[in-house]
Amino acid sequence: MSAVLIAVLVLLGLGLVFGILLGYSSIRFKVEGNPLVDQVDSLLPQTQCGQCGHPGCRPYAEAIVNNDEAINKCPPGGQGTIEALADLLDVEAIPLDAEHGEEQIKKVAYIREDECIGCTKCIQACPVDAILGAAKQMHTVIVSECTGCDLCVEPCPVDCIDMLPIETTLNSWQWPVPKSGVELIATDRNPGIALEADR
Amino acid sequence: MKNTVKVHGFHGGIHPPENKKQSTGAPISIAPLPSRVILPLQQHIGLPAEPVVSVGDKVLKGQLVAEAVGRISANIHASISGTVVAIEPHPVPHMSGMEAGCLIIESDGRDEWIEHQGLEDYTQLPKQELIEYIRRAGVAGMGGAGFPTDVKLHLGDDHIVNTLIINAAECEPYITADDMLMRERAEEVLGGIEIIAHLLKPLHIMVGIEDNKPQAIRALHAALDNSPLNLDIVITPTKYPSGGEKQLIKLLTGVEVPSGRIPADVGIVCQNIGTTTAIYRAVIHGEPLISRIVTVTGQAAGHKQNYEVRIGTRFADLLDHSEVRREQMHRLIVGGPMMGITVINEQIPVIKTTNCLIAGTIEEMPPQPPAQACIRCGMCEQVCPAELLPQQLHWFAKGKEFDKARHHNLFDCIECGACSYVCPSNIPLVQYYRFAKAEIRKEDEEQRKADHARIRFEARLERLEREKIEKEERRKQRAIEAAAAQAAKKDAALNIASSSAGNRPAAASVPDLKQLKSNAAIARTKLRKAEKALANAQEKGLDGIETLQATLQQLQVKSEQAEKAYADAQNAPALQQTPTAPVTDIKQLKSHAAIARTKLKKAEKQLAAAQETGDGDIDTLKAQVAELQAKSIAAEKAYSEAESGNSPVTTPGIDTTELEADIAALQSKVDKAENAWKAAVESGSPAADKMAAGVEKLKDKLKALQDELATARASASAAPATTVDSTALEADIMAMQSKVDKAENAWKAAVESGSPAADKMAAGVEKLKDKLKTLQDELAQINAGSTAKATSDSGTEAHVSIKELKQQVSIMRTKLKKAEKLQAELPEGEKDPALDAEIAELRARHDAAQALFDAAEAEKAAAAAQQGIDLKQLKIDAAMARAAVTKAERALSKAEQDHKQTLEEELLAARAEAEKLNSTLERFSE
């Protein structure tokens, strides 16, 4: 009888101790906000371009997490972002929604400085403060800060902003994907070699 | 020769055919002086150097032509003497085959050295200065990546360097540049090692050399006998890639460099054998790195041997010199066959890292057969010197599962090509790894950029929020101040209201004056600013001076107008006051007459005295007297006339003019008091009750006065009715209108900028518009009221519609004005067609309303005529309407002019209109 009592008491005590421990840690290590939103946000390209229909990357991340928004509405991120999101959220990766734009090569804004009238409209439009200038002064884009979001092009009253593809330099050049040769037959590619080999 | 240290082993490795014998037959020969050299500004990882010479400059051999930028960058020196002919993009030895910035020097054939001198005793120099000396010589690693050597020499500062390893393995097939260098210049090699050892102070120095270079080993041993150096020459078995830095370290020390770390982290520094000679030459002879040993080999080459080649020599020159048979040459490879790159363009120059050129025939370098499917044989895994799983990495790279590839330590791959070499399916494995590495680096870069962008975006949002709050606070502050000012004004108004009635008209005209004054001031400031801008522009010779001048002129005109208006307004009260005091006039006339009489008498007396004494200017005096007499007569006549003229008015005992002025003053007082009262009620002030009582009292007074006036009028001839009402109202309307316009503009701007305050603003504009309408209604009522007074006896049913019509006309007018103002505000030459159309439509509507109004008036007049009313009144009304129309037209024509100016004119016009109405009233009360 006493053995049963001891067992019950020990289990009760353990339950109490762990309960207190869990209760304390749930207060002590409480996570503010939804960490999933942060994770989704960190996967988005942060161009803040609004092509997804949300006013920035974070609102889109919130919509994805809270409102089951589709994950294929981010053209700047492209398929890579969709796959990363699908991976994170454990959903099927779907192709990019063409309605919101197509995946394009990376571009940066470039102001034709001779034509700039110094209206500051593009400065106000830039979500990352990548345009430098003052009223009635020529503006210019800080290329290293430009996300290529396109938002400055529309407000320009004299259309002096171009979106130019980023030039490849020796440092930014990349190895291309190797051509898969599995489908090729040796004699198809260079019949000369095969003939030589026969001789 | 026996090794003194134990040689370890490394995993994997291959034994490709060496093909080294072909190029070791002949000693190093010096390549002929090239006619031009091409010096790429970037010959290694890091930043490109910055040219310090310009096109056309004469340079000497060894002269600095481009300076290092940043830490990982190397100086570049002219390798020949001559002229800089271009600094432009030119093909460079790079996997991409792209062009990059190059400095091109045309030889003058003299090959003239710049003055240079080595250090007599480098051991006397502080380490930092010695390293800087080596850095200035542009020495970079001559083995593979061309890493600036000085960076490695600095490693002794923050790392404990136990072991210095000199890499003389030269494991790639075909290449014999280091081999020949050691054979022929062993002293230089050891001298360089001495310098490095002096800088790094290692405990142990090892030279790693493959056992396929026995002559080089012998030469080194021979040189070592005469050297103070204590080093071990470690002979390693020939195996590719034992020359890899990490592999050699493993071989010589058994230590494995951890993934993602550098050898210095485990106390080891590696230097290439070629680099040691470059250091030696730089320090002992003061020669910068301008030449290097290049092996030219391959079956297509005529003379397979090593050349000492100037940096920047084009491949074509070198190939010509070694008599390469171009027709046999199938591929030109820079570097070794395992890790080198195939180039097509022979204009590419030799750079600091170019150690070998292979002119391969098709048999020697057959094209890569097509890749077949992976059969999972696992041979790649067995040869991988980095102990990776090449097959897995291949699958991941192919499937673009870069994260997995990364987790399988893709970045530890040294791209040696051993796996590709053994692959039975000919899969270009290394290309896959390079592609995957590039993709991962790109992703990392993008992630880094995205994080950076997010930080900036969030910072921006925070800033905007902060600015908004600050703005709101400022606005609140201003509102409080404005409320205080308003309250003070109200108090003042109350005080004035309780004081004498005579001050009222003057007080009423004060705000107007103030506004005009501030207008003038604003115009002045604008003018000054424009002048300054013009001066600035002229100084700097900027464009657009003409535009600025035009603006300046416009502003000048505006400023003058504003000031004139202000001056006119100042004079106006005096003029207005004169007719209100005809009584004083008479009195004045009387006193004038008296004065004239006294003067005359005095003059006459003087004249008499002068005549008696017989001196003085009698003639002048006489003339004076005559003049005075005339004056006196005139004054007396004027006085008598005035008295006789006034007598019918004054006989009833009450002066109607005075009464009217009183009424006007009282009326405005009442209005003011009422407004103040309303404001008080709105703001819930406790003084409201008192104010209400005051207003009542004032109203009573007004009524009494009006009654009095009525009686006076009844008895007397004519008296102008009060016009203050309508004028004041009209002025109010004008002010309101401008307010509305301003608010609307602000609202539009807000909507454009997408400000959240736009909704509020819209509400504000609506409110203002309502107010304006009320005021307009009031005016219309008053106008109608006066008309009604004028036609008091006629049919009242016509009035309502007329009133309404008039109201409509006035509304139309306002709308038209607004539109015109908008148009005027547009910059010149940028007329908005939509706006123009709107104006036209508004004008049409205005005209239509006017016509309707006129018609109604005519109808009414006819009705009035039936009842025996004078037709003149009708005419007057018509004239009034015409005045309104002309006013609108004037506003249109002067749309360019200042807004205030227009308003002022409209105010005057409105006054004229009201006066006309008055006269009608007068006539009817007759």
PDB file of C-alpha atoms in Angstrom, chain A residues 3-131:
ATOM      1  CA  ALA A   3       4.611   1.556  -2.176  1.00  0.00           C
ATOM      2  CA  VAL A   4       1.640   2.623  -4.278  1.00  0.00           C
ATOM      3  CA  LEU A   5       1.301   5.806  -2.258  1.00  0.00           C
ATOM      4  CA  ILE A   6       5.005   6.598  -2.683  1.00  0.00           C
ATOM      5  CA  ALA A   7       4.760   6.032  -6.428  1.00  0.00           C
ATOM      6  CA  VAL A   8       1.721   8.293  -6.708  1.00  0.00           C
ATOM      7  CA  LEU A   9       3.381  10.965  -4.608  1.00  0.00           C
ATOM      8  CA  VAL A  10       6.599  10.804  -6.602  1.00  0.00           C
ATOM      9  CA  LEU A  11       4.716  11.091  -9.884  1.00  0.00           C
ATOM     10  CA  LEU A  12       2.654  13.944  -8.516  1.00  0.00           C
ATOM     11  CA  GLY A  13       5.795  15.710  -7.356  1.00  0.00           C
ATOM     12  CA  LEU A  14       7.444  15.220 -10.728  1.00  0.00           C
ATOM     13  CA  GLY A  15       4.332  16.522 -12.466  1.00  0.00           C
ATOM     14  CA  LEU A  16       4.310  19.566 -10.262  1.00  0.00           C
ATOM     15  CA  VAL A  17       8.002  20.302 -10.778  1.00  0.00           C
ATOM     16  CA  PHE A  18       7.804  19.976 -14.545  1.00  0.00           C
ATOM     17  CA  GLY A  19       4.563  21.926 -14.636  1.00  0.00           C
ATOM     18  CA  ILE A  20       6.192  24.791 -12.835  1.00  0.00           C
ATOM     19  CA  LEU A  21       9.235  24.559 -15.064  1.00  0.00           C
ATOM     20  CA  LEU A  22       7.149  24.607 -18.216  1.00  0.00           C
ATOM     21  CA  GLY A  23       4.934  27.386 -16.935  1.00  0.00           C
ATOM     22  CA  TYR A  24       7.925  29.495 -16.043  1.00  0.00           C
ATOM     23  CA  SER A  25       9.710  28.922 -19.343  1.00  0.00           C
ATOM     24  CA  SER A  26       6.572  29.724 -21.310  1.00  0.00           C
ATOM     25  CA  ILE A  27       6.588  33.121 -19.666  1.00  0.00           C
ATOM     26  CA  ARG A  28      10.318  33.631 -19.609  1.00  0.00           C
ATOM     27  CA  PHE A  29      10.932  32.635 -23.218  1.00  0.00           C
ATOM     28  CA  LYS A  30       7.764  33.956 -24.742  1.00  0.00           C
ATOM     29  CA  VAL A  31       8.201  34.796 -28.408  1.00  0.00           C
ATOM     30  CA  GLU A  32       6.691  38.116 -29.388  1.00  0.00           C
ATOM     31  CA  GLY A  33       4.887  38.162 -32.693  1.00  0.00           C
ATOM     32  CA  ASN A  34       4.797  35.433 -35.258  1.00  0.00           C
ATOM     33  CA  PRO A  35       8.308  34.194 -36.032  1.00  0.00           C
ATOM     34  CA  LEU A  36       7.046  32.614 -39.222  1.00  0.00           C
ATOM     35  CA  VAL A  37       6.369  36.062 -40.665  1.00  0.00           C
ATOM     36  CA  ASP A  38       9.986  36.993 -40.024  1.00  0.00           C
ATOM     37  CA  GLN A  39      11.161  33.825 -41.672  1.00  0.00           C
ATOM     38  CA  VAL A  40       9.000  34.388 -44.726  1.00  0.00           C
ATOM     39  CA  ASP A  41      10.043  38.018 -44.834  1.00  0.00           C
ATOM     40  CA  SER A  42      13.693  37.045 -44.789  1.00  0.00           C
ATOM     41  CA  LEU A  43      13.171  34.891 -47.869  1.00  0.00           C
ATOM     42  CA  LEU A  44      11.578  37.675 -49.868  1.00  0.00           C
ATOM     43  CA  PRO A  45      13.911  39.823 -51.983  1.00  0.00           C
ATOM     44  CA  GLN A  46      13.074  43.049 -50.114  1.00  0.00           C
ATOM     45  CA  THR A  47      12.721  45.130 -53.226  1.00  0.00           C
ATOM     46  CA  GLN A  48       9.562  46.605 -51.681  1.00  0.00           C
ATOM     47  CA  CYS A  49       8.275  46.902 -55.225  1.00  0.00           C
ATOM     48  CA  GLY A  50       4.656  46.074 -54.490  1.00  0.00           C
ATOM     49  CA  GLN A  51       4.251  43.865 -57.567  1.00  0.00           C
ATOM     50  CA  CYS A  52       2.599  41.259 -55.360  1.00  0.00           C
ATOM     51  CA  GLY A  53      -0.188  43.703 -54.618  1.00  0.00           C
ATOM     52  CA  HIS A  54       0.961  44.319 -51.073  1.00  0.00           C
ATOM     53  CA  PRO A  55       2.634  47.517 -49.954  1.00  0.00           C
ATOM     54  CA  GLY A  56       6.022  45.936 -49.339  1.00  0.00           C
ATOM     55  CA  CYS A  57       7.667  42.652 -48.603  1.00  0.00           C
ATOM     56  CA  ARG A  58       6.670  42.371 -44.986  1.00  0.00           C
ATOM     57  CA  PRO A  59       2.944  42.896 -45.643  1.00  0.00           C
ATOM     58  CA  TYR A  60       3.159  40.158 -48.258  1.00  0.00           C
ATOM     59  CA  ALA A  61       4.894  37.903 -45.761  1.00  0.00           C
ATOM     60  CA  GLU A  62       2.135  38.618 -43.272  1.00  0.00           C
ATOM     61  CA  ALA A  63      -0.510  37.887 -45.889  1.00  0.00           C
ATOM     62  CA  ILE A  64       1.173  34.606 -46.756  1.00  0.00           C
ATOM     63  CA  VAL A  65       1.278  33.524 -43.146  1.00  0.00           C
ATOM     64  CA  ASN A  66      -2.018  34.904 -41.910  1.00  0.00           C
ATOM     65  CA  ASN A  67      -4.301  34.995 -44.938  1.00  0.00           C
ATOM     66  CA  ASP A  68      -3.045  32.047 -46.961  1.00  0.00           C
ATOM     67  CA  GLU A  69      -1.903  34.328 -49.752  1.00  0.00           C
ATOM     68  CA  ALA A  70      -0.362  32.499 -52.712  1.00  0.00           C
ATOM     69  CA  ILE A  71       3.415  32.243 -52.607  1.00  0.00           C
ATOM     70  CA  ASN A  72       3.918  32.812 -56.336  1.00  0.00           C
ATOM     71  CA  LYS A  73       3.355  36.539 -56.512  1.00  0.00           C
ATOM     72  CA  CYS A  74       6.902  37.754 -56.215  1.00  0.00           C
ATOM     73  CA  PRO A  75       8.479  38.337 -59.659  1.00  0.00           C
ATOM     74  CA  PRO A  76      11.752  39.809 -58.351  1.00  0.00           C
ATOM     75  CA  GLY A  77      12.309  36.714 -56.237  1.00  0.00           C
ATOM     76  CA  GLY A  78      11.347  34.413 -59.039  1.00  0.00           C
ATOM     77  CA  GLN A  79      11.153  30.683 -58.889  1.00  0.00           C
ATOM     78  CA  GLY A  80      13.968  30.488 -56.360  1.00  0.00           C
ATOM     79  CA  THR A  81      11.980  32.426 -53.812  1.00  0.00           C
ATOM     80  CA  ILE A  82       8.864  30.383 -54.510  1.00  0.00           C
ATOM     81  CA  GLU A  83      10.778  27.202 -53.886  1.00  0.00           C
ATOM     82  CA  ALA A  84      12.325  28.540 -50.718  1.00  0.00           C
ATOM     83  CA  LEU A  85       8.879  29.610 -49.494  1.00  0.00           C
ATOM     84  CA  ALA A  86       7.364  26.270 -50.419  1.00  0.00           C
ATOM     85  CA  ASP A  87      10.147  24.591 -48.519  1.00  0.00           C
ATOM     86  CA  LEU A  88       9.599  26.723 -45.455  1.00  0.00           C
ATOM     87  CA  LEU A  89       5.819  26.490 -45.435  1.00  0.00           C
ATOM     88  CA  ASP A  90       5.735  22.863 -46.549  1.00  0.00           C
ATOM     89  CA  VAL A  91       3.460  23.522 -49.484  1.00  0.00           C
ATOM     90  CA  GLU A  92       3.686  22.684 -53.149  1.00  0.00           C
ATOM     91  CA  ALA A  93       5.973  24.942 -55.184  1.00  0.00           C
ATOM     92  CA  ILE A  94       3.891  26.513 -57.929  1.00  0.00           C
ATOM     93  CA  PRO A  95       5.029  28.446 -60.985  1.00  0.00           C
ATOM     94  CA  LEU A  96       5.223  32.219 -60.825  1.00  0.00           C
ATOM     95  CA  ASP A  97       1.924  33.999 -61.272  1.00  0.00           C
ATOM     96  CA  ALA A  98       2.439  35.896 -64.528  1.00  0.00           C
ATOM     97  CA  GLU A  99      -0.315  38.304 -63.517  1.00  0.00           C
ATOM     98  CA  HIS A 100       2.093  40.008 -61.160  1.00  0.00           C
ATOM     99  CA  GLY A 101       4.919  40.260 -63.641  1.00  0.00           C
ATOM    100  CA  GLU A 102       7.610  38.056 -64.999  1.00  0.00           C
ATOM    101  CA  GLU A 103      10.949  37.186 -63.611  1.00  0.00           C
ATOM    102  CA  GLN A 104      13.451  39.535 -65.145  1.00  0.00           C
ATOM    103  CA  ILE A 105      17.159  39.932 -65.050  1.00  0.00           C
ATOM    104  CA  LYS A 106      18.344  42.153 -62.246  1.00  0.00           C
ATOM    105  CA  LYS A 107      18.186  45.786 -63.081  1.00  0.00           C
ATOM    106  CA  VAL A 108      19.063  49.020 -61.413  1.00  0.00           C
ATOM    107  CA  ALA A 109      17.626  52.450 -61.945  1.00  0.00           C
ATOM    108  CA  TYR A 110      19.747  54.932 -63.771  1.00  0.00           C
ATOM    109  CA  ILE A 111      18.931  58.630 -63.974  1.00  0.00           C
ATOM    110  CA  ARG A 112      19.864  60.442 -67.148  1.00  0.00           C
ATOM    111  CA  GLU A 113      21.319  63.296 -65.229  1.00  0.00           C
ATOM    112  CA  ASP A 114      21.187  65.880 -67.991  1.00  0.00           C
ATOM    113  CA  GLU A 115      17.444  65.534 -68.167  1.00  0.00           C
ATOM    114  CA  CYS A 116      16.744  65.505 -64.447  1.00  0.00           C
ATOM    115  CA  ILE A 117      14.856  68.595 -63.341  1.00  0.00           C
ATOM    116  CA  GLY A 118      15.324  68.009 -59.645  1.00  0.00           C
ATOM    117  CA  CYS A 119      11.678  67.446 -58.751  1.00  0.00           C
ATOM    118  CA  THR A 120      12.463  64.978 -55.910  1.00  0.00           C
ATOM    119  CA  LYS A 121       9.492  62.808 -56.891  1.00  0.00           C
ATOM    120  CA  CYS A 122      11.661  59.753 -57.386  1.00  0.00           C
ATOM    121  CA  ILE A 123      13.348  60.337 -54.044  1.00  0.00           C
ATOM    122  CA  GLN A 124       9.975  60.179 -52.364  1.00  0.00           C
ATOM    123  CA  ALA A 125       9.098  57.026 -54.251  1.00  0.00           C
ATOM    124  CA  CYS A 126      12.276  55.119 -53.448  1.00  0.00           C
ATOM    125  CA  PRO A 127      11.589  52.638 -50.662  1.00  0.00           C
ATOM    126  CA  VAL A 128      15.242  52.245 -49.710  1.00  0.00           C
ATOM    127  CA  ASP A 129      16.442  55.849 -50.012  1.00  0.00           C
ATOM    128  CA  ALA A 130      18.773  54.908 -52.811  1.00  0.00           C
ATOM    129  CA  ILE A 131      18.323  58.168 -54.708  1.00  0.00           C
TER     130      ILE A 131
END
